[in-house]
Coordinates of C-alpha atoms in Angstrom, one line a residue:
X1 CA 110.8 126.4 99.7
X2 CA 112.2 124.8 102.7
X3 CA 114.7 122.3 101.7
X4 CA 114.3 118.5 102.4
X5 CA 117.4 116.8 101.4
X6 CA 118.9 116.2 104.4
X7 CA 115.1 115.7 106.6
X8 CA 114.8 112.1 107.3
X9 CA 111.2 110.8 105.8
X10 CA 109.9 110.0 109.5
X11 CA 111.6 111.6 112.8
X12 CA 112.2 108.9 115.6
X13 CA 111.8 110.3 119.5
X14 CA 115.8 109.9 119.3
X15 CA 116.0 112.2 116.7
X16 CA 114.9 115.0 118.9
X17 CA 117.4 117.0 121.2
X18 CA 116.9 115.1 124.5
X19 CA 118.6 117.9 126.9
X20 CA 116.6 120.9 125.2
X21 CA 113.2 118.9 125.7
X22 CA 113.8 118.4 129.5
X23 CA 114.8 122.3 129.7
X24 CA 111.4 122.9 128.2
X25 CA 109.9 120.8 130.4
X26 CA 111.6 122.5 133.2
X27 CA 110.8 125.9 132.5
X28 CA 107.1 125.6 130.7
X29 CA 106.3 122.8 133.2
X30 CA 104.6 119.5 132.4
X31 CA 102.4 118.4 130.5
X32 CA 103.7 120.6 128.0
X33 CA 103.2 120.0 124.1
X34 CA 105.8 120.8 121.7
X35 CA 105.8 121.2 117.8
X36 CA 108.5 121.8 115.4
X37 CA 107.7 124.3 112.8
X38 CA 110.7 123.2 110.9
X39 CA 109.6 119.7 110.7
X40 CA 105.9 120.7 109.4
X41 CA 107.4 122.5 106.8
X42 CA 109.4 120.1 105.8
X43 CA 106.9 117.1 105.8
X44 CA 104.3 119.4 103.6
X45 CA 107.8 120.3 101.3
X46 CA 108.4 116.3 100.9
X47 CA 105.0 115.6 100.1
X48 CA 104.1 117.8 97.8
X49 CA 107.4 117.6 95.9
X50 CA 106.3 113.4 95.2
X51 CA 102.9 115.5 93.4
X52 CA 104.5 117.9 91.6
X53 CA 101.4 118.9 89.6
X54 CA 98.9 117.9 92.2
X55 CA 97.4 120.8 94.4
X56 CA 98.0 119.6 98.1
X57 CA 95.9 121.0 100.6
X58 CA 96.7 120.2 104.3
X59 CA 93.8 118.8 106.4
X60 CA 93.4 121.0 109.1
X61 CA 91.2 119.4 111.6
X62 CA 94.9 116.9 112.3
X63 CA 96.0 120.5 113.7
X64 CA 94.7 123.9 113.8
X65 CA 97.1 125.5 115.7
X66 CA 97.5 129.1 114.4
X67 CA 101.7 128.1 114.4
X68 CA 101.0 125.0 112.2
X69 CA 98.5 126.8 109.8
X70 CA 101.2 129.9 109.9
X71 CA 103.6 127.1 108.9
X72 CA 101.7 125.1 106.1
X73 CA 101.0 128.7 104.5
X74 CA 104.5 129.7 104.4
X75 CA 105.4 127.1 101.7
X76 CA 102.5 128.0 99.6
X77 CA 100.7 125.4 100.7
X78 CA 96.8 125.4 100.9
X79 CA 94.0 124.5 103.3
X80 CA 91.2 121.8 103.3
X81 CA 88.3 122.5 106.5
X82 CA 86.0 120.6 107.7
X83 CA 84.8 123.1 109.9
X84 CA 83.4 126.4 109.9
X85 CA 86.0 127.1 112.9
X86 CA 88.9 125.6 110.9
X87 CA 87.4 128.1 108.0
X88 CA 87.8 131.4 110.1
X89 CA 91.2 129.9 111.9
X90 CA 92.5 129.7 108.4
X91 CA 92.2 133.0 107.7
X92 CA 93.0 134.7 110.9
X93 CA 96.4 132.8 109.8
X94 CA 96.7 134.4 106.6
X95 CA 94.6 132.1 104.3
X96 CA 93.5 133.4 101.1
X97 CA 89.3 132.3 101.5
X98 CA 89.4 131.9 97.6
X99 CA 91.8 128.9 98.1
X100 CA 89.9 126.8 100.9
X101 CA 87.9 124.1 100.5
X102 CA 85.3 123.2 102.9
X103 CA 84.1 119.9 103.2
X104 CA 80.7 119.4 104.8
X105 CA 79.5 116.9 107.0
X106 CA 76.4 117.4 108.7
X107 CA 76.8 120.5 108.9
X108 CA 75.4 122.2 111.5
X109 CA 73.4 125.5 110.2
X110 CA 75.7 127.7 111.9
X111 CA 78.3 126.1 109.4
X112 CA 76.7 126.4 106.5
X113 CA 75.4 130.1 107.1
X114 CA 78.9 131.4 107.6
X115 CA 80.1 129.0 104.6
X116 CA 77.4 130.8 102.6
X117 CA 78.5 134.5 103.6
X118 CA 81.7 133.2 103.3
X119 CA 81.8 132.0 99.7
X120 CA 79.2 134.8 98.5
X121 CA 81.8 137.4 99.4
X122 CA 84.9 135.3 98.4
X123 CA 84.0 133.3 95.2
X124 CA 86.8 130.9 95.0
X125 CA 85.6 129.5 97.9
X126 CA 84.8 125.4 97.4
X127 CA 82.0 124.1 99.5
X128 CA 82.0 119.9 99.5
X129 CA 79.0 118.2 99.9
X130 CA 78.4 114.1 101.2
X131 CA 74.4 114.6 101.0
X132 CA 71.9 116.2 98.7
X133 CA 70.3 117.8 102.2
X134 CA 73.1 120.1 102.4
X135 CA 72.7 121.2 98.1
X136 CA 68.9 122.2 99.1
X137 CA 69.9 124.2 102.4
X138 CA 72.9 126.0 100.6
X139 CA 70.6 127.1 97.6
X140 CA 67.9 128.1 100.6
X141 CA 70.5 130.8 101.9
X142 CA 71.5 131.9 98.2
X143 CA 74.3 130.0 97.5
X144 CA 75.1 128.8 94.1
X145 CA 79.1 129.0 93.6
X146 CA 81.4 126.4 93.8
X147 CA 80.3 122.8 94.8
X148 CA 82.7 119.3 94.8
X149 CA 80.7 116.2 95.3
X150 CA 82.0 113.9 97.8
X151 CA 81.5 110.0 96.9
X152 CA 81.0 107.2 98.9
X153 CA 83.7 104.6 97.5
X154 CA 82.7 101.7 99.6
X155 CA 85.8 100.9 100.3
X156 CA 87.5 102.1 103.7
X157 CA 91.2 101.8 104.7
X158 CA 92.9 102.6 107.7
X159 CA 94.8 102.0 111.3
X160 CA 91.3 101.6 112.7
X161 CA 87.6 101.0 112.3
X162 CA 86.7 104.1 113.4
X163 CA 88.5 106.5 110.6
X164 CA 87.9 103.9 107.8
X165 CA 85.4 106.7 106.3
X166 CA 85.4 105.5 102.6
X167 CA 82.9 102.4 104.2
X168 CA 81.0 104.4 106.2
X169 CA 77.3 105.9 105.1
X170 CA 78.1 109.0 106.8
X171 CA 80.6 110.1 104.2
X172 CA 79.5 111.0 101.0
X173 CA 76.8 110.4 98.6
X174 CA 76.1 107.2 98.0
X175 CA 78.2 106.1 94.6
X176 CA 75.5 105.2 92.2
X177 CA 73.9 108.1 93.0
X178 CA 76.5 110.5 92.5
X179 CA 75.6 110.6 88.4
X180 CA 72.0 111.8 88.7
X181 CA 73.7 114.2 91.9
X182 CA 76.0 116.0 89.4
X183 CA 73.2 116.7 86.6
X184 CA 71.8 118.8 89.4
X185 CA 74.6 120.4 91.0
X186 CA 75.5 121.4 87.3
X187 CA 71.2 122.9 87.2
X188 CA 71.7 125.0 90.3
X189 CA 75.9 125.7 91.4
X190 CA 79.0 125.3 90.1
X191 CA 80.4 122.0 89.9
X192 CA 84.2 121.8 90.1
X193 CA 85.4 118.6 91.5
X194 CA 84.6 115.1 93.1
X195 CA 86.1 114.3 96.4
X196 CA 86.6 111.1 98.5
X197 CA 88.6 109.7 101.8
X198 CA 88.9 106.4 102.3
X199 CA 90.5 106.5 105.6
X200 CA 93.8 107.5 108.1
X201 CA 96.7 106.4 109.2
X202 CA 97.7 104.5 105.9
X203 CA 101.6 103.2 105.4
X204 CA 103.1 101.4 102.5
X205 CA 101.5 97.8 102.9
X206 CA 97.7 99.5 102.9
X207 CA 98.3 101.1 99.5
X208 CA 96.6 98.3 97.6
X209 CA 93.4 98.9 99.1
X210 CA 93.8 102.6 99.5
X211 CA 94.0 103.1 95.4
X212 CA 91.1 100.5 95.0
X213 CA 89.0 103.6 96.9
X214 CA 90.7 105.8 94.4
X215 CA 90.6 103.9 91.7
X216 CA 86.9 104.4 91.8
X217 CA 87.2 107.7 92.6
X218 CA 88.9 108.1 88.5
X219 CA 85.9 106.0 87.3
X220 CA 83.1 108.6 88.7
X221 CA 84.9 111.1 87.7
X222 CA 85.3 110.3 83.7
X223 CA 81.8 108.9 84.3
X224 CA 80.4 112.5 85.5
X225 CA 82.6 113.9 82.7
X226 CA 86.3 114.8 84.1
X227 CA 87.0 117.2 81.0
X228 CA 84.5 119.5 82.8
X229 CA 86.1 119.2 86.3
X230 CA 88.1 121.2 87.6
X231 CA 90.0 118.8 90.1
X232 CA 89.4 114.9 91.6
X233 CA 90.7 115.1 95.3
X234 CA 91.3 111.7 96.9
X235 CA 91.3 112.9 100.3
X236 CA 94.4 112.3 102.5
X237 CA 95.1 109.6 105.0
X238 CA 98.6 108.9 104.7
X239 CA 100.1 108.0 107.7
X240 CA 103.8 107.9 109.6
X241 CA 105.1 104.9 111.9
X242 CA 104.1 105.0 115.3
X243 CA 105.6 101.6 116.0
X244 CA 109.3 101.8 116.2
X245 CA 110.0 99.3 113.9
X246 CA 107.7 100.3 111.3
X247 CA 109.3 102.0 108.1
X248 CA 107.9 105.0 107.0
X249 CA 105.7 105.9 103.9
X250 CA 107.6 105.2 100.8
X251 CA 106.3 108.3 98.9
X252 CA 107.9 107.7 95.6
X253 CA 105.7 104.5 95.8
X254 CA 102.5 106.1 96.8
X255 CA 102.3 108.8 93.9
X256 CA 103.1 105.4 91.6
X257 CA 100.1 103.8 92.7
X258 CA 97.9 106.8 92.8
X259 CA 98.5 108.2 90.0
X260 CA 98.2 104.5 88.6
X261 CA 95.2 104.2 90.3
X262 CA 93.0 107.3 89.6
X263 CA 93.9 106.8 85.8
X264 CA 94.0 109.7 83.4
X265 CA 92.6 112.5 84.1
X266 CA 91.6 116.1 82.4
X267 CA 91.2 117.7 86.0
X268 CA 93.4 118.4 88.2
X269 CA 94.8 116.2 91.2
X270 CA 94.2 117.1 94.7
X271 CA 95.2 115.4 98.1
X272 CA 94.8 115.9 101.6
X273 CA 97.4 115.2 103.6
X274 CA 96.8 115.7 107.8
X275 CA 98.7 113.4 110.1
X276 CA 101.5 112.9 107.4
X277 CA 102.6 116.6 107.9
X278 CA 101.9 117.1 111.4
X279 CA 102.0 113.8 113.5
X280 CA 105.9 113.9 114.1
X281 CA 106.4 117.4 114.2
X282 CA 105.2 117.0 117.6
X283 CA 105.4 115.7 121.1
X284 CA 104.0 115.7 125.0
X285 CA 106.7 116.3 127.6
X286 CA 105.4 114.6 131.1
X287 CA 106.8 114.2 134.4
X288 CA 106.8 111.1 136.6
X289 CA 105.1 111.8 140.1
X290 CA 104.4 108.1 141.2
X291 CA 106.3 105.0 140.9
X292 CA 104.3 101.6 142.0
X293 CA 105.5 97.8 141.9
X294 CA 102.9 95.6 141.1
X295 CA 102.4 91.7 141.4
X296 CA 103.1 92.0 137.5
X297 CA 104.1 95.3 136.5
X298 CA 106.1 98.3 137.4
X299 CA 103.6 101.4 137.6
X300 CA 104.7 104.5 136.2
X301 CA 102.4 107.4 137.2
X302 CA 102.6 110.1 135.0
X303 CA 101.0 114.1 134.9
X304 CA 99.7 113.5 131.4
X305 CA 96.2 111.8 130.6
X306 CA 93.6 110.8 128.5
X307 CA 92.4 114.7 128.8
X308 CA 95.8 115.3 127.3
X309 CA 96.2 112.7 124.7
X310 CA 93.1 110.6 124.0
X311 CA 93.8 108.4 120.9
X312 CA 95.3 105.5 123.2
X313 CA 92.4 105.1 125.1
X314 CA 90.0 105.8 122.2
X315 CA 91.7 104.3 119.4
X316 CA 93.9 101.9 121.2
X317 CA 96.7 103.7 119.5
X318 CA 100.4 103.3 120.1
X319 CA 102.8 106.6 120.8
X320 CA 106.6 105.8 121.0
X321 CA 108.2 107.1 124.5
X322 CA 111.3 108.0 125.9
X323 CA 113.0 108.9 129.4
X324 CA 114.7 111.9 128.5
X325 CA 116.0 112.6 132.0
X326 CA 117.7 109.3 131.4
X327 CA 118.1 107.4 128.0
X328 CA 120.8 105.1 128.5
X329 CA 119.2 103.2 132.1
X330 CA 118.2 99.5 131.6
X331 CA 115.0 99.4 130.4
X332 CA 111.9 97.9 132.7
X333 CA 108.8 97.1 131.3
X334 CA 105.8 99.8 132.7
X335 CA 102.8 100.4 132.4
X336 CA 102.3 104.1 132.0
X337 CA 99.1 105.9 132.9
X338 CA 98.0 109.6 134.2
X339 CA 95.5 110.5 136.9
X340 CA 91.8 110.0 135.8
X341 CA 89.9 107.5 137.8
X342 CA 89.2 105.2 134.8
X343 CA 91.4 102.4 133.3
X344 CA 91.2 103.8 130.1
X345 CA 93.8 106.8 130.6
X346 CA 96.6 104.4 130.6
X347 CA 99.3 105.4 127.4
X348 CA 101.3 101.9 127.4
X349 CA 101.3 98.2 129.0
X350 CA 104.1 96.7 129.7
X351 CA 106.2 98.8 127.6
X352 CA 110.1 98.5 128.0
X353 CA 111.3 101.5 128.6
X354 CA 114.5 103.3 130.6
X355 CA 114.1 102.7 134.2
X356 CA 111.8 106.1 135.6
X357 CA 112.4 107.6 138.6
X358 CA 110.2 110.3 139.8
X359 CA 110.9 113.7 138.3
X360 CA 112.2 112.0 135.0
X361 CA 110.5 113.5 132.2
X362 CA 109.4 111.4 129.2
X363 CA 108.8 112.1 126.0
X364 CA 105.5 110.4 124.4
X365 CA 106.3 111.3 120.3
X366 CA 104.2 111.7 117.4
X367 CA 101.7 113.7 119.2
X368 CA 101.2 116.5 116.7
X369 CA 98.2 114.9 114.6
X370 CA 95.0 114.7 116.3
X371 CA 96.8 115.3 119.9
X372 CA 96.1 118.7 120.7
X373 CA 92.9 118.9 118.5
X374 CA 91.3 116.2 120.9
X375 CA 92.3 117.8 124.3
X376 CA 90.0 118.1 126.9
X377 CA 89.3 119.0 130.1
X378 CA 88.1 116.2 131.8
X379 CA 88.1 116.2 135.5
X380 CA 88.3 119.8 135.6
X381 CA 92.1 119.4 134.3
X382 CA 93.1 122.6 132.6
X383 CA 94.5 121.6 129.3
X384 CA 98.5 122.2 128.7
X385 CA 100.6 124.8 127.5
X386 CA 102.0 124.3 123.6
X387 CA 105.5 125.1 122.6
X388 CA 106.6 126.0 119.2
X389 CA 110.5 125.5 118.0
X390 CA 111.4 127.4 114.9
X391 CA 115.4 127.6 114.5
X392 CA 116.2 126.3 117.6
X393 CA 114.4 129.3 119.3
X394 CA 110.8 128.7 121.4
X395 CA 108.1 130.3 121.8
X396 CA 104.6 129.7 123.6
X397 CA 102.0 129.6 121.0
X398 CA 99.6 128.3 123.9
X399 CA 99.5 128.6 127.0
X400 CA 98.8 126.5 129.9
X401 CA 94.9 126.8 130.8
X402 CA 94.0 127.7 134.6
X403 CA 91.2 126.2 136.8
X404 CA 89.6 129.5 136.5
X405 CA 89.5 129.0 132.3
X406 CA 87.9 125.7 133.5
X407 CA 84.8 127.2 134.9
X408 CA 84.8 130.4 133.0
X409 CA 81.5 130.0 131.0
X410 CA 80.1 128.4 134.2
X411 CA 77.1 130.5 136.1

């Protein structure tokens, strides 16, 4: 197992090795992502190790990067999808099918037929289901193996509205129903677990609420008999600080107040951490093409955009930066945005940060969690190359899309 003594519990943009990033950037080009296969290793190391006799099953849809899932496997760790695509990327990796879990949503029927062939041919397989629909359409393609329940806590936590999934009907079955749902799992299927998420992106101050979701997670689960389970997962969402000044997840805390919260159990613990291993493992290297003074700003056009990284215009999130052609210049406040014609691609406002000049490459950090996974090609931009670092050594594990991959499928 990868050693984590010495890894610090959340890696800062200065942490990173300022003159190797801008020799990437200068010989992969810009926008470039990079991720650190060192660093995934040891965030899944460091959180496992505070759940010693938990099963922890990383989240794939944060990242599904064959180098990341390559990664995750090679400290024995194991894979959640919510995908059938994350399914089949997992093994192409080297996943063992009899150890994935795949929970449901809405699942298209494409999903669920490959799930289906999937878990008829590989028994361990663990289907979870949020909605009695997707019981009646797994039975209807002969599927009756391994089933966890996924409850609605009512309860959502969260860095946003819009991943705060323990409130939100979509999610699960409904919690008083789950009872009178688990008699007739138990008729039809195997039932081995109940399964919730509250939500993402949760630090140290949102742990009160987080455990109230899991709290009531433990309390269905001796309800629906917990002696007969086989594990209670309560999802994943633990976050990292994407603020500068915010300390990191105290880990020794969290399994405290989980474990506190989700009370004794017979089954076994499960979790399902995604950002925490991924987010700052990972990075977008930009260039600056256009500098602009403005009556109250300093304009810093950059070759990144919203098609590159879109949770700061969809989430209003926050991602650290950094000139790495030039640390140590007085810092002016910019605004930072890339080249779509909408107001939305915009990464900062009035951030301070080290006087750009063009050509300067900056760094915009903890882009490995949900950045790459929600690229896109909007206005025809061909979607960037991905570095990864493994013992100082790189490698592309992507590479850089063309105009003609653009329009490829196009007739």
């Amino acid at each position: 197992m990868t050693d984590v003594t010495a890894s610090p519990p959340v890696r800062r943009l200065t942490d990173w090795d300022l003159p190797r990033l801008e020799s990437l950037a200068a010989e992969y080009e810009t926008p470039l992502y990079v991720m650190d296969r060192d660093r995934v290793k040891e965030n899944y190391v460091r959180f496992s190790s505070a759940f010693p006799d938990a099963d922890v099953m990383y989240a794939a849809k944060a990242h599904t990067g064959t180098a990341v899932l390559e990664a995750v496997l090679e400290v024995d760790g194991t894979i959640e999808c919510a995908a059938w695509g994350e399914l089949q990327r997992s093994i192409d990796a080297g996943a063992d099918p009899n150890e994935l879990q795949y929970t449901a949503v809405n699942p298209p029927d494409r999903d669920l037929d490959y799930a289906a062939e999937l878990g008829a041919e590989n028994p361990g397989l663990t289907i979870t289901i949020g909605a009695v629909d997707t019981l009646e359409r797994l039975a209807d393609r002969g599927y009756d193996g391994r089933i966890a329940i996924r409850i609605n806590p009512g309860i959502g936590t969260g860095h946003h509205e819009k991943v705060a999934t323990g409130a939100d009907a979509k999610f699960g079955i409904p919690y008083e129903r789950v009872p009178e749902v688990a008699d007739r799992v138990r008729e039809e299927f195997d039932l081995v677990g109940i399964h919730a998420h509250a939500g993402s992106g949760v630090l140290t101050d949102d742990l009160e609420d987080h455990c109230e979701a899991i709290e009531r997670v433990g309390e269905m689960a001796r309800r629906v008999g917990d002696d007969d389970l086989e594990f209670v997962d309560v999802g994943g969402g633990y976050g990292v600080p994407y603020r500068e000044d915010e300390p990191p997840l105290d880990l020794e805390k969290t399994s405290d107040m989980v474990r506190d919260a989700v009370g004794e159990l017979e089954a076994q613990l499960k979790l399902e951490p995604g950002r925490y291993i991924v987010a700052d493992a990972g990075l977008i290297l930009t260039e600056v093409n256009t500098i602009k003074e403005a009556p109250d700003t300093t304009v810093v056009g950059v070759d990144a955009s919203l098609s590159t990284l879109i949770r700061p215009a969809m989430f209003g999130s926050y991602h650290p930066m950094l000139n790495v052609s030039a640390p140590d210049r007085e810092p002016i406040e910019a605004t930072v945005g890339g080249p779509v014609c909408t107001s939305a691609d915009v990464f900062a406002h009035d951030r301070p940060i080290a006087e750009l000049e063009r050509g300067d490459v900056l760094a915009i950090g903890n882009a490995g969690s949900y950045g790459y996974e929600l690229a896109n090609q909007f206005h025809s931009q061909p979607r960037p190359a991905e570095i990864a670092l493994e013992d100082g050594e790189a490698r592309v594990v992507r590479r850089r899309e063309t105009l003609e991959d653009v329009t490829r499928l196009e007739k």
